[in-house]
GROMACS .gro file of C-alpha atoms in nm:
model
  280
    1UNK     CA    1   0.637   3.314   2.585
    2UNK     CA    2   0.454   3.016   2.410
    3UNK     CA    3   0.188   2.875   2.588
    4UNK     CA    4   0.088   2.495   2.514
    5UNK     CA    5  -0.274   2.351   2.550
    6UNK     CA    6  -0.232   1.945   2.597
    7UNK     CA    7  -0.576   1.823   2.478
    8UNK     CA    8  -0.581   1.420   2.470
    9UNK     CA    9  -0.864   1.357   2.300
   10UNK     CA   10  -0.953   1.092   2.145
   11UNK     CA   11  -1.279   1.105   2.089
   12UNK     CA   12  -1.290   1.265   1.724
   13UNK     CA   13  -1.100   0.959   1.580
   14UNK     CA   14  -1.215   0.693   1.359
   15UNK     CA   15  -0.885   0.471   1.440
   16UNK     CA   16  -0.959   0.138   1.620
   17UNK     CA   17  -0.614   0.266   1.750
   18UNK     CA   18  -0.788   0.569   1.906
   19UNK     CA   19  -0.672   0.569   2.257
   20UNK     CA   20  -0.338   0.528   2.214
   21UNK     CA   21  -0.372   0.948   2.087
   22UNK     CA   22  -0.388   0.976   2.512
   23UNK     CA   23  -0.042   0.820   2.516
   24UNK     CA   24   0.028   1.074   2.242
   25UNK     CA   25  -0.040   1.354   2.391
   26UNK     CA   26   0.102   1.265   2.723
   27UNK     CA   27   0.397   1.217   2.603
   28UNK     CA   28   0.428   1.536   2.439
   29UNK     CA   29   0.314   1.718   2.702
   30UNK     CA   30   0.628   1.561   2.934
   31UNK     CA   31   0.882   1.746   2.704
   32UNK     CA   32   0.720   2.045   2.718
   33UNK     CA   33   0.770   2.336   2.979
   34UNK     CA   34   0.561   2.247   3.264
   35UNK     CA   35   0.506   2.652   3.383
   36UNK     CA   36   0.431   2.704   3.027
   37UNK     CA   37   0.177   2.398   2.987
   38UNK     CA   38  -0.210   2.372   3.044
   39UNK     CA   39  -0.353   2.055   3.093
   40UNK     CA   40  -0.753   1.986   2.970
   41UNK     CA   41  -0.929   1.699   3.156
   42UNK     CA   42  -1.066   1.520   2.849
   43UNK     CA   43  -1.415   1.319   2.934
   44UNK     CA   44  -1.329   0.960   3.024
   45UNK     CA   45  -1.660   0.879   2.843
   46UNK     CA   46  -1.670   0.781   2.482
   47UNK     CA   47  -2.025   0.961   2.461
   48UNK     CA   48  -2.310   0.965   2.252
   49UNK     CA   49  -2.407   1.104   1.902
   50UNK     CA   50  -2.745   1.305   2.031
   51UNK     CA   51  -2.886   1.240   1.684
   52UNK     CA   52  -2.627   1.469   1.503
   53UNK     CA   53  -2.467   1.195   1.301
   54UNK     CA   54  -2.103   1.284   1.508
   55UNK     CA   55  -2.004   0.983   1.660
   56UNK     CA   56  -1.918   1.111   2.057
   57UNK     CA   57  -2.076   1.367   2.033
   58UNK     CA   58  -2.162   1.464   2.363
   59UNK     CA   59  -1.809   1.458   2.470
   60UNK     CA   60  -1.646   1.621   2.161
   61UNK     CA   61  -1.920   1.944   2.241
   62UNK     CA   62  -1.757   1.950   2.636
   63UNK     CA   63  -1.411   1.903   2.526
   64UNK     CA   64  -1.435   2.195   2.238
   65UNK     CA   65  -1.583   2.396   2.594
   66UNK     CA   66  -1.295   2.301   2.786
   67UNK     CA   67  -1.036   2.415   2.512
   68UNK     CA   68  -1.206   2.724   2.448
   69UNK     CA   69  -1.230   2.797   2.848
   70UNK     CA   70  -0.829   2.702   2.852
   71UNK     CA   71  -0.770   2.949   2.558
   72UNK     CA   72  -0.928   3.225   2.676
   73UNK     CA   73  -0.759   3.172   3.029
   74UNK     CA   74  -0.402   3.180   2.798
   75UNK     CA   75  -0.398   3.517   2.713
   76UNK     CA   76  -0.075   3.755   2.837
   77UNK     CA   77  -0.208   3.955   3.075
   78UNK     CA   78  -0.070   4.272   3.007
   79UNK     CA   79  -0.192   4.259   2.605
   80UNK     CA   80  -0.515   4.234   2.413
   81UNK     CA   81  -0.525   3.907   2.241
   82UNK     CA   82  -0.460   4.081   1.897
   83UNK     CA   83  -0.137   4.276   2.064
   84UNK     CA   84  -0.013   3.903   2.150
   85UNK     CA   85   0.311   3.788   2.019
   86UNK     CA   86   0.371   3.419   2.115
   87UNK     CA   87   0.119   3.159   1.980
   88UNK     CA   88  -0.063   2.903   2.176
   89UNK     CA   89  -0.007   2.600   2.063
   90UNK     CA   90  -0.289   2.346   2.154
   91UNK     CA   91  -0.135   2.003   2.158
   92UNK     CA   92  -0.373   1.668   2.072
   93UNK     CA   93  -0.538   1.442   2.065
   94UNK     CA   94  -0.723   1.428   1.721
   95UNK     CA   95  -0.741   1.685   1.486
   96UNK     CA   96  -1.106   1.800   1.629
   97UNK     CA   97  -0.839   2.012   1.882
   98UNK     CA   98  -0.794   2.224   1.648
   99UNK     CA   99  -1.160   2.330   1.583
  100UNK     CA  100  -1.176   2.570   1.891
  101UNK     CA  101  -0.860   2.666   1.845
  102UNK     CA  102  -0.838   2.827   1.488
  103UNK     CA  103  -1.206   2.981   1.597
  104UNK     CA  104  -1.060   3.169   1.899
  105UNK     CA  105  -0.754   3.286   1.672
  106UNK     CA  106  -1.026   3.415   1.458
  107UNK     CA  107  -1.221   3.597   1.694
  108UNK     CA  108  -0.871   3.813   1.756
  109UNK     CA  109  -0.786   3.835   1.404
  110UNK     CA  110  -1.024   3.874   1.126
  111UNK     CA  111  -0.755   3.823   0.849
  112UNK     CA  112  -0.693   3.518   0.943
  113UNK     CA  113  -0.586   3.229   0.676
  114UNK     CA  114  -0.592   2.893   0.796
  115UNK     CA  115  -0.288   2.615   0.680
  116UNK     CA  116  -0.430   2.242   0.745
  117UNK     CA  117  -0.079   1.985   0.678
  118UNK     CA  118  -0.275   1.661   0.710
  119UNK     CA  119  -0.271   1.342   0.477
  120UNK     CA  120  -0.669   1.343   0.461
  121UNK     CA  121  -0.894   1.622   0.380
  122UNK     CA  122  -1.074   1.632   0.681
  123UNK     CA  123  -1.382   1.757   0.479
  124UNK     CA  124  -1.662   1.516   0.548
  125UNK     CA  125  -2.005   1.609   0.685
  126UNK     CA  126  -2.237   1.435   0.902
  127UNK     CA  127  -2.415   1.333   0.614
  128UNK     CA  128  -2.161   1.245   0.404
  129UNK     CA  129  -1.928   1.038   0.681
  130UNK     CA  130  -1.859   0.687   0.611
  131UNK     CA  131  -1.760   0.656   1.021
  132UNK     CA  132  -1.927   0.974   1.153
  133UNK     CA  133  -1.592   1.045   1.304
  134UNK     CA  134  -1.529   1.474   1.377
  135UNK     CA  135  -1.197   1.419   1.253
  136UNK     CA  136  -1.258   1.365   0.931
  137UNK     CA  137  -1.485   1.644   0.959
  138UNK     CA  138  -1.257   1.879   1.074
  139UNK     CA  139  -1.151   2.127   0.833
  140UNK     CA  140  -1.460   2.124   0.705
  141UNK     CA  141  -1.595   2.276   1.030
  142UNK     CA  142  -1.332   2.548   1.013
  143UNK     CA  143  -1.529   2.722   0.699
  144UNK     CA  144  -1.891   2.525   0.707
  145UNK     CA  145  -2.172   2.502   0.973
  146UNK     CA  146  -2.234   2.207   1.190
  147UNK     CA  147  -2.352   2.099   1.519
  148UNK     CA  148  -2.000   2.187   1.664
  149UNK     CA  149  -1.959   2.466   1.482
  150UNK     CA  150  -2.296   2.721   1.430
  151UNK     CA  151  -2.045   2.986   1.296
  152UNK     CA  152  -1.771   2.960   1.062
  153UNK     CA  153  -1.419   3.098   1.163
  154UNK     CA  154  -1.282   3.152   0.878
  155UNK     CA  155  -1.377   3.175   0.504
  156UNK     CA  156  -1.294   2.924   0.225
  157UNK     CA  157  -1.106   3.119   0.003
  158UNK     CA  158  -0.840   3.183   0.312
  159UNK     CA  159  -0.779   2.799   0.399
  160UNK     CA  160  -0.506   2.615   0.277
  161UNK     CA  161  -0.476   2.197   0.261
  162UNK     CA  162  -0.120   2.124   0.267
  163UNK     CA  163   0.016   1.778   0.174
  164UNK     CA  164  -0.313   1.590   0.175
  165UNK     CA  165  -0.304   1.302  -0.054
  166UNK     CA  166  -0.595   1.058   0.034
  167UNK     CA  167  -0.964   1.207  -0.047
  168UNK     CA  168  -1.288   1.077  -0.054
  169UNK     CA  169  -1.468   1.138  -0.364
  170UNK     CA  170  -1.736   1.389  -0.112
  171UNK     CA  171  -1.399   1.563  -0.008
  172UNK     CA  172  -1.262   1.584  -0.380
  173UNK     CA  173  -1.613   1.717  -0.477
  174UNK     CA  174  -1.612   1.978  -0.176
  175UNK     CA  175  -1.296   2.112  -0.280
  176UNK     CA  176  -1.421   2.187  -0.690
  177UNK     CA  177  -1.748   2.308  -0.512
  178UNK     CA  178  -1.585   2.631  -0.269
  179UNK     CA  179  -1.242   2.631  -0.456
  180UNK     CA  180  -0.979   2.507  -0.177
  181UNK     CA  181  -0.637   2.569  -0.243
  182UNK     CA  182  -0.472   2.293  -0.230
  183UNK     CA  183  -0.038   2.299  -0.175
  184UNK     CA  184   0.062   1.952  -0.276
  185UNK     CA  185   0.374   1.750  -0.127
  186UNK     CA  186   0.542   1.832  -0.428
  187UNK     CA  187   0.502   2.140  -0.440
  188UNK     CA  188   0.626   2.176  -0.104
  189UNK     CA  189   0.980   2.087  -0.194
  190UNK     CA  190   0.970   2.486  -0.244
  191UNK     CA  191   0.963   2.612   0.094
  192UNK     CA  192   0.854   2.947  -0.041
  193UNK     CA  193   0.560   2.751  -0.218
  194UNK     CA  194   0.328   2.733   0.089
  195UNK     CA  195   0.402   3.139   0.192
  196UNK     CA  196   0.288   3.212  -0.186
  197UNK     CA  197  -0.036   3.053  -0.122
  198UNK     CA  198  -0.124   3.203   0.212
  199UNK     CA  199   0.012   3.509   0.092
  200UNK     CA  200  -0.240   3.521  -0.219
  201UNK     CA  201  -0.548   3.487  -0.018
  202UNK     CA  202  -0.479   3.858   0.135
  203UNK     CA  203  -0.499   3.692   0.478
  204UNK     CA  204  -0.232   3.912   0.762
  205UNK     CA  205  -0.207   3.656   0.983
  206UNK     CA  206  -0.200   3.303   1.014
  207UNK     CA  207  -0.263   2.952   1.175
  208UNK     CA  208  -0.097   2.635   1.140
  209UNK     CA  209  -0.243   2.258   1.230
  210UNK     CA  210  -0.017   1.963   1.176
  211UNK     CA  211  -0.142   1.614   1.180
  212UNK     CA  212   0.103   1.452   1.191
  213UNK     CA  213   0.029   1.172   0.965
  214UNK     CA  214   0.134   1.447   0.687
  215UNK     CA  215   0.462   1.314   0.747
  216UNK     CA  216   0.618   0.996   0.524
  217UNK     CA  217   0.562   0.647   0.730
  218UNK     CA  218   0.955   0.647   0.672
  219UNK     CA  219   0.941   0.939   0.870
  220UNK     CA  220   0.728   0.893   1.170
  221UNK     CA  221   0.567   0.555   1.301
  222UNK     CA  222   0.302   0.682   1.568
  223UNK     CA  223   0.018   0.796   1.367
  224UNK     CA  224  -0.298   0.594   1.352
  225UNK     CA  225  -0.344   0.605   0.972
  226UNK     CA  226  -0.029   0.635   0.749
  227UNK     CA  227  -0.041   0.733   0.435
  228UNK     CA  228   0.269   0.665   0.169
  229UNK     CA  229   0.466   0.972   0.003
  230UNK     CA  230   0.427   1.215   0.318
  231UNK     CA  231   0.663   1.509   0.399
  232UNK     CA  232   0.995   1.457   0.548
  233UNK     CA  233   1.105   1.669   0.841
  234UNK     CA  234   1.302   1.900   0.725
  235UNK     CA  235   1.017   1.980   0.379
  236UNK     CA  236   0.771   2.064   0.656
  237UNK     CA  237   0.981   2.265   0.912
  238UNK     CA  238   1.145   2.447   0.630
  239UNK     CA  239   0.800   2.570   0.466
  240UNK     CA  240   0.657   2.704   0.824
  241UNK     CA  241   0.994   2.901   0.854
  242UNK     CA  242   0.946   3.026   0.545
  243UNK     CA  243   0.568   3.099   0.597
  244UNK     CA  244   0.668   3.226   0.934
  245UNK     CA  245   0.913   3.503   0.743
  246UNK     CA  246   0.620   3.644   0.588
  247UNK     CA  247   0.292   3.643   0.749
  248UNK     CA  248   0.264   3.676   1.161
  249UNK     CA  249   0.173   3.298   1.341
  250UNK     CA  250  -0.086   3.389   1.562
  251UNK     CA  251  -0.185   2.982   1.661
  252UNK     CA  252  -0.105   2.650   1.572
  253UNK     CA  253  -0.208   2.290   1.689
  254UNK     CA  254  -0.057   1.970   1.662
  255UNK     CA  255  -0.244   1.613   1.651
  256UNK     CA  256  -0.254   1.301   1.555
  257UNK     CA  257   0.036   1.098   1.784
  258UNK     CA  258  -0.070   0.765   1.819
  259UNK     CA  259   0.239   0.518   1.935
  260UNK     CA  260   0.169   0.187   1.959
  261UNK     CA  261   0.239   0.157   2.313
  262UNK     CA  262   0.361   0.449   2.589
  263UNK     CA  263   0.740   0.297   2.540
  264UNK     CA  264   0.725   0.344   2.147
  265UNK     CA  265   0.717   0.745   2.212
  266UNK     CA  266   1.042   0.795   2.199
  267UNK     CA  267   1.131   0.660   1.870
  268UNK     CA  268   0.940   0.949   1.763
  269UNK     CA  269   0.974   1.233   1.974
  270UNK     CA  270   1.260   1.363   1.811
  271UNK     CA  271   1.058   1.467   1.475
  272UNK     CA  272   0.801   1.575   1.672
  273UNK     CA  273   1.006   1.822   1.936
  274UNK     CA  274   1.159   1.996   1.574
  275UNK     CA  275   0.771   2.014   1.436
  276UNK     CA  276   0.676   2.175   1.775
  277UNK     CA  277   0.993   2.419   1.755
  278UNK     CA  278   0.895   2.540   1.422
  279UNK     CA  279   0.544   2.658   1.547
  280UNK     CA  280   0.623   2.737   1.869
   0.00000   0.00000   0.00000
């Protein structure tokens, strides 16, 4: 059975539209099975930086506690947490979620490849953040060192960016520097195209994040930062399938919904329920 983590933080964003990723979340988490759904109590504070150069710091570092204490509480009880079937699937908030998340997947599987769908690259560091926002640092904290992350889950050569499209010229440079693969939207017409990639980096299992601002603006309006020529639906639900065929999902994480107001939900929900089913 699937288990869900609903994490509504918002504290990792750079978006002056931040807090509506609460809304988000909530939201979500009301179309989700309730026996099946976990619940972390985000701090209410924004927090401080603690001289790190992460903006919210203070909070981000108890949140990424709180998901890790909610992880380890998520495992079956009659299996090992490699012997598990069903993926947890933490739900956001912004894409810092996902941090904790791929690192506990890690710890149970040490051929682990990581697939990041997001429209940005998510590859800044403290130093070289133009907002000091963790979400744009995010990925980066998957394979690097920082002050959220002392140890780095995964290796380079076993993460895939999928559909970005908007870099900064320190996230284009990062990506030369440790060789990312890179799966373009284009190339993701191919549904087989992103199971190639994972597939080459020798990785037997896998996790997925989605922000979803991957997506087209044509095909989802509650994201905080759009970003033209995105996925459809049906592009990015047809190339986890596909990835799914081939390589066991062992986590996945979801971020990055942002309505305009708790009402606007709904005109959304739909594409987000089928991006949810594909993981889950």
């Amino acid at each position: 059975m699937t288990r869900f983590i609903v994490v509504p933080q918002w504290q990792g964003s750079p978006s002056a539209r931040s807090m509506t990723l609460i809304d988000g979340a909530e939201a979500i988490a009301g179309d989700l099975p309730r026996s099946a759904t976990v619940r972390v109590d985000v701090p209410v504070e924004a927090g401080e930086a603690l001289d790190t150069g992460i903006r919210r710091f203070s909070s981000l570092q108890r949140t990424r506690d709180l998901i890790a204490d909610a992880l380890a509480g998520s495992a079956e009880p009659s299996a090992p947490p490699a012997a598990q079937t069903s993926p947890t699937v933490v739900i956001g908030g912004d894409c810092g979620v996902a941090v904790p998340a791929v690192a506990h997947a890690a710890s149970a599987h040490p051929d682990l490849a990581v697939v990041w769908f997001d429209a940005h690259a998510d590859l800044h560091t403290p130093a070289s953040s133009p907002s000091g926002a963790f979400a744009g640092m995010a990925l980066q904290a998957v394979f690097g060192r920082g002050p959220l992350t002392t140890d780095a889950a995964v290796s380079a050569d076993r993460v895939i960016l999928a559909g970005a499209r908007e870099f900064d010229d320190a996230e284009a440079e990062l990506i030369d520097t440790v060789d990312l693969r890179t799966v373009s939207v284009d190339d993701l017409a191919d549904p087989a195209a992103l199971a190639d990639a994972v597939a080459a980096t020798g990785a037997g299992s896998v996790y997925v994040h989605v922000d979803l601002d991957v997506l087209d603006p044509a095909a989802i309006t509650g994201v905080g930062a759009p970003v033209p020529f995105g996925l459809d639906v049906p592009a990015l639900t047809a190339a986890i399938g596909a990835l799914r065929e081939r390589i066991p999902l062992v986590g996945a994480s979801i971020s990055g919904f942002a309505p305009a107001h708790p009402d606007a939900a709904v005109d959304d929900m739909g594409s987000v329920l089928r991006i949810i089913g594909a993981v889950a």
